[in-house]
Coordinates of N, CA and C in Angstrom, one line a residue:
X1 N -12.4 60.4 53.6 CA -13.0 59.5 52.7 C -12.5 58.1 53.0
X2 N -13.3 57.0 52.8 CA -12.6 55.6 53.0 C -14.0 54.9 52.1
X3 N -13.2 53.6 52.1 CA -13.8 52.5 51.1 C -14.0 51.2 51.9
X4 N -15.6 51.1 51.8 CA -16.0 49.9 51.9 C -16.3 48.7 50.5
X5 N -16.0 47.4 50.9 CA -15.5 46.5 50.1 C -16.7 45.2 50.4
X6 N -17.5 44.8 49.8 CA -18.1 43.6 50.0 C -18.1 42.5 49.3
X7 N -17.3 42.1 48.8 CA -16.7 41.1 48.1 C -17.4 39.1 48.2
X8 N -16.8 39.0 46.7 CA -17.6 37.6 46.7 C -18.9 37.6 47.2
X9 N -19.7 38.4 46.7 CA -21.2 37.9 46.7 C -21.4 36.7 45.9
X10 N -22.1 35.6 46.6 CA -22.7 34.8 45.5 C -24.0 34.7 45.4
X11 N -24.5 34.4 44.0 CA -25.6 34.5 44.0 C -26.2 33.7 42.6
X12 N -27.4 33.2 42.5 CA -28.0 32.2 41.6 C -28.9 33.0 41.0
X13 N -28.7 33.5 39.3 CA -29.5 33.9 38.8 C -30.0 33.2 37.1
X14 N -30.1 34.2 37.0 CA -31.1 33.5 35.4 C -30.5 35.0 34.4
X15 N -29.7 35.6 33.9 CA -29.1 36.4 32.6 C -28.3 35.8 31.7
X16 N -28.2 36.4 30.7 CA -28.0 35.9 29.6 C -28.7 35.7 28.1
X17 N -28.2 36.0 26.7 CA -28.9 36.4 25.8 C -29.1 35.0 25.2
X18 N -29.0 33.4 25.5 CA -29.1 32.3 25.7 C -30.5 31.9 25.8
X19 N -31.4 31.7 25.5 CA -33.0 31.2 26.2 C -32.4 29.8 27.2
X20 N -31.5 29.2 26.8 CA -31.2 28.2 28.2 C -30.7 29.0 29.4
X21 N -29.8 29.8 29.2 CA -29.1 30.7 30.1 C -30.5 31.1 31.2
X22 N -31.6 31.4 30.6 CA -32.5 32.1 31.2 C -33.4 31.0 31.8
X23 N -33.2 30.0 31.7 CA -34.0 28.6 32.0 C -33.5 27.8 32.9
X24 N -32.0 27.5 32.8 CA -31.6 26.5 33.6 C -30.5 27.7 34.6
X25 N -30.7 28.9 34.4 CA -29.7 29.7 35.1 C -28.2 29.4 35.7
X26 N -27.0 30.3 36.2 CA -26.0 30.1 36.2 C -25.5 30.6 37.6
X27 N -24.0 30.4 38.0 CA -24.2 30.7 39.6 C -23.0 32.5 38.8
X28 N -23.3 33.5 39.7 CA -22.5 34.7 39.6 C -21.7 34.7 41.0
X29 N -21.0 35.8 40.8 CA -19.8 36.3 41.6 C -20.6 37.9 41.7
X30 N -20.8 38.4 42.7 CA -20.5 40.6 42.4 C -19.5 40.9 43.4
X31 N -18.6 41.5 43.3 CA -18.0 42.5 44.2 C -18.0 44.0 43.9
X32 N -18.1 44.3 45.1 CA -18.8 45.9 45.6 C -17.7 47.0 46.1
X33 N -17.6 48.1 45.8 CA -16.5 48.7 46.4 C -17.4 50.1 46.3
X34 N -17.3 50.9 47.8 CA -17.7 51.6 47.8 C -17.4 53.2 48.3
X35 N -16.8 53.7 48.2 CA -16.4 55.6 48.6 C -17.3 56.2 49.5
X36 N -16.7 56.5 50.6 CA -17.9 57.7 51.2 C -17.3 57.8 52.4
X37 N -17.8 58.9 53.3 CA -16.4 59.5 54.5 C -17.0 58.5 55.9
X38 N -16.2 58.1 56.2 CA -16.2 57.2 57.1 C -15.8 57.7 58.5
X39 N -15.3 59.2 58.4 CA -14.6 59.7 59.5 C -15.8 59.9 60.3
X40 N -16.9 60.3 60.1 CA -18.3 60.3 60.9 C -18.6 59.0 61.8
X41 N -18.1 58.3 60.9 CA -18.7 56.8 61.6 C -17.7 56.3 62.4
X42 N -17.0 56.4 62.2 CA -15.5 56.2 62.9 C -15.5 57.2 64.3
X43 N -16.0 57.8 64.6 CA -16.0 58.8 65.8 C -17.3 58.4 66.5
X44 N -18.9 58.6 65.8 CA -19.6 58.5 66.8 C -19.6 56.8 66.8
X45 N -19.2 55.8 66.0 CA -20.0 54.1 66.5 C -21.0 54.1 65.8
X46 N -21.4 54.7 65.2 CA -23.1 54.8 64.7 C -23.8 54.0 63.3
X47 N -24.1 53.3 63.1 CA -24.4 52.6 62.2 C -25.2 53.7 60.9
X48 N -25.5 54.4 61.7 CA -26.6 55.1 60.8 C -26.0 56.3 60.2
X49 N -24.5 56.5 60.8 CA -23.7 57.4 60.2 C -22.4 56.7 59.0
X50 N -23.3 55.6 59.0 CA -22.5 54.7 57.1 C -23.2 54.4 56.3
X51 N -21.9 53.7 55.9 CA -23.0 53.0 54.4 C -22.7 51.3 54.7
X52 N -23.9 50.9 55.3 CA -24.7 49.7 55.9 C -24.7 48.6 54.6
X53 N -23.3 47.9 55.2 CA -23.0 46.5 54.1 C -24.4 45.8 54.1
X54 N -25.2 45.5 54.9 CA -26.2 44.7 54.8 C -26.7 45.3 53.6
X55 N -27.1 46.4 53.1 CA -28.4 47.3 52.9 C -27.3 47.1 51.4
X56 N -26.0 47.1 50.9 CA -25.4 46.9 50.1 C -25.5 45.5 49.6
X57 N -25.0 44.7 49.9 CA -25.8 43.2 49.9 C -26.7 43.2 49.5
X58 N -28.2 43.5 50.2 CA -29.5 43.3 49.9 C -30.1 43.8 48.4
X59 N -29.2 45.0 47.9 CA -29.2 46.0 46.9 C -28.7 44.9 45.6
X60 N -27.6 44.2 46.3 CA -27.0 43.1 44.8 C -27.9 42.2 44.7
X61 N -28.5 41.5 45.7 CA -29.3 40.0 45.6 C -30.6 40.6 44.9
X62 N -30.9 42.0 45.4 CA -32.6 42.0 44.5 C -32.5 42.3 43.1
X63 N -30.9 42.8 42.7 CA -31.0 43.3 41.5 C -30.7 42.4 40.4
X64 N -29.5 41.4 41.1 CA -29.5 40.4 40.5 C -30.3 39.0 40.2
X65 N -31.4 39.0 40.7 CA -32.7 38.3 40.6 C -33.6 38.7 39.2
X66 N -33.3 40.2 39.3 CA -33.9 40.3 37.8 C -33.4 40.3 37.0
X67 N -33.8 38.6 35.7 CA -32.8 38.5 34.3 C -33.2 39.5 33.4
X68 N -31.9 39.6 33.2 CA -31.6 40.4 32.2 C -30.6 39.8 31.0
X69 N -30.3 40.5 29.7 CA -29.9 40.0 28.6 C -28.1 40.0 29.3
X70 N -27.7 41.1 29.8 CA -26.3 41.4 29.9 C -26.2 41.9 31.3
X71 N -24.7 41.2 31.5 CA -24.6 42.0 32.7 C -24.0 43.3 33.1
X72 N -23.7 43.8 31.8 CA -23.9 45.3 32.0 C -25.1 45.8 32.9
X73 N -26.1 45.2 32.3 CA -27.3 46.1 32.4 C -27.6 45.7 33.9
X74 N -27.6 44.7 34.7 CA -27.6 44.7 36.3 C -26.6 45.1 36.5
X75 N -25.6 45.7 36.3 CA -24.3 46.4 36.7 C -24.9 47.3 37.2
X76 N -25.5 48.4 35.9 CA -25.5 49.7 36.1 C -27.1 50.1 37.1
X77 N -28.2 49.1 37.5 CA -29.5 49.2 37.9 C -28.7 48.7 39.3
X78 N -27.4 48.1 40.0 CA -26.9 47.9 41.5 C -26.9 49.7 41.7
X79 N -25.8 50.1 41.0 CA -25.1 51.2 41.0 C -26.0 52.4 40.8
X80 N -27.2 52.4 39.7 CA -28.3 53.4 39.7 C -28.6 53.2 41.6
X81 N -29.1 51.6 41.8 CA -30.0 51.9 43.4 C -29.0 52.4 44.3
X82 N -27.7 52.1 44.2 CA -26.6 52.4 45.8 C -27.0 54.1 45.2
X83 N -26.8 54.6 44.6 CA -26.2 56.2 44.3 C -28.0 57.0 45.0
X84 N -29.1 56.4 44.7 CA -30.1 56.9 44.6 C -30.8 56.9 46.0
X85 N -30.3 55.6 46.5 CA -31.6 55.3 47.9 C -29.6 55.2 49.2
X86 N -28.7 55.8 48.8 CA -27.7 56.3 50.1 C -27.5 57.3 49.6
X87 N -27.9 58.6 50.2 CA -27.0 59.8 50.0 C -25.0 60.1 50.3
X88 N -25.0 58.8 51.2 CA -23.3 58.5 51.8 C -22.3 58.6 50.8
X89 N -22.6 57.3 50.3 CA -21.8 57.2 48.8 C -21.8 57.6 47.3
X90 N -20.2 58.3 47.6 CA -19.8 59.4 46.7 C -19.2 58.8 45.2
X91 N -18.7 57.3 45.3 CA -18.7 57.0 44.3 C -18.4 55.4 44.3
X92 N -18.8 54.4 43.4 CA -19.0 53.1 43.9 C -18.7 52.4 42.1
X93 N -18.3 51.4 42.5 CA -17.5 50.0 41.3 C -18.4 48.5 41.7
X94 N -19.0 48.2 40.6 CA -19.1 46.8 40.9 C -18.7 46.1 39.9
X95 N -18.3 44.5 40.3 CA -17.6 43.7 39.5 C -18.7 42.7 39.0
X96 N -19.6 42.5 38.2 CA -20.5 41.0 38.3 C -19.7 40.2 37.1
X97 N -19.4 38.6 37.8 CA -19.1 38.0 37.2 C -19.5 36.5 37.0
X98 N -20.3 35.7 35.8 CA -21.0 34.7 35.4 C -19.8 33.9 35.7
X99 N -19.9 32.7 36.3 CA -19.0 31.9 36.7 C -19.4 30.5 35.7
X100 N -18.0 30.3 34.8 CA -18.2 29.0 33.7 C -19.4 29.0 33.1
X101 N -19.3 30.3 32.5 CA -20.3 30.4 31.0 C -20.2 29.9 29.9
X102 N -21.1 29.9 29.1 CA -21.5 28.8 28.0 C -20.6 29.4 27.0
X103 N -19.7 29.3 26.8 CA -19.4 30.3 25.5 C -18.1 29.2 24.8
X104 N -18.5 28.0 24.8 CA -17.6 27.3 24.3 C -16.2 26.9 24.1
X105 N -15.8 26.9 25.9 CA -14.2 27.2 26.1 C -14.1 26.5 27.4
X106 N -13.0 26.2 28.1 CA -12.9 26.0 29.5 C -12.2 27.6 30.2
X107 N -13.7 28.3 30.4 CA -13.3 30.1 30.6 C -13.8 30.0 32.3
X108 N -13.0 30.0 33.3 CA -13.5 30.2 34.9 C -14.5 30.9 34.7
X109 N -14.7 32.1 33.9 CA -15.8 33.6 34.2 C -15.6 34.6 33.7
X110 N -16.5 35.5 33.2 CA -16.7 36.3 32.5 C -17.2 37.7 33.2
X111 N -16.3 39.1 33.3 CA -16.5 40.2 34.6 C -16.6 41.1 33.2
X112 N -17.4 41.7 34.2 CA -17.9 43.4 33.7 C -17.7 44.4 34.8
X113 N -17.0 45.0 34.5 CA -16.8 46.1 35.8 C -17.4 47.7 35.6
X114 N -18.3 48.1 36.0 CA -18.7 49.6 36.1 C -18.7 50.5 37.3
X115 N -18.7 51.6 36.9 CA -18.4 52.4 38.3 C -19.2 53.9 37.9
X116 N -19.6 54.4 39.0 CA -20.7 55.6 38.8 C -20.4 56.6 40.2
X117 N -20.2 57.9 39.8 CA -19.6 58.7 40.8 C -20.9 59.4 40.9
X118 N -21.3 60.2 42.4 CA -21.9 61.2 42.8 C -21.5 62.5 41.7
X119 N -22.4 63.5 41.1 CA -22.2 64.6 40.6 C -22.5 65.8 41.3

């Protein structure tokens, strides 16, 4: 088993239970951490014997495009697609975090962390 890590995604979306939140949008943070045996891939070289950071990446930016009220709920719609469209990974964490949210404070950012294992 080994863990891939894709960290500091950024990305510009529109969530939040705010009608401005949803209008003038805000910048996020996701970090990705991922479970799955790497000893395959580690022996033949094979790209197609991992789990393909790009295709990880691509999974955060399309999910996080669609607003939503909470970021729970793109939390768990990253983590539904990684578990459903890679058979690889056996169990995966993501961190999404609204950077200097409206919430009437000087707060850096606000993280939700969920994690979903293979059954």
């Amino acid at each position: 088993m080994g863990i891939i890590k894709v960290e500091n995604i950024r990305v510009f979306a529109y969530h939040g239970c705010l009608k401005e939140e949803t209008k003038i949008g805000s910048d996020y943070r996701v970090d990705l951490e991922v479970k799955a045996d790497l000893q395959t891939s580690a022996a033949t070289d094979a790209l197609s014997d991992t789990v393909d950071y790009v295709f990880l990446n691509r999974v955060v930016r399309e999910e996080m495009l669609r607003p939503t009220h909470l970021l729970e709920t793109v939390g768990k719609r990253i983590l539904d697609r990684i578990m459903s469209e890679s058979g690889k990974v056996q169990y995966a964490i993501v961190w999404v975090s609204k950077l200097n949210p409206p919430i009437g404070g000087d707060v850096e950012r606000v993280t939700i962390q969920m994690q979903k294992s293979r059954k």
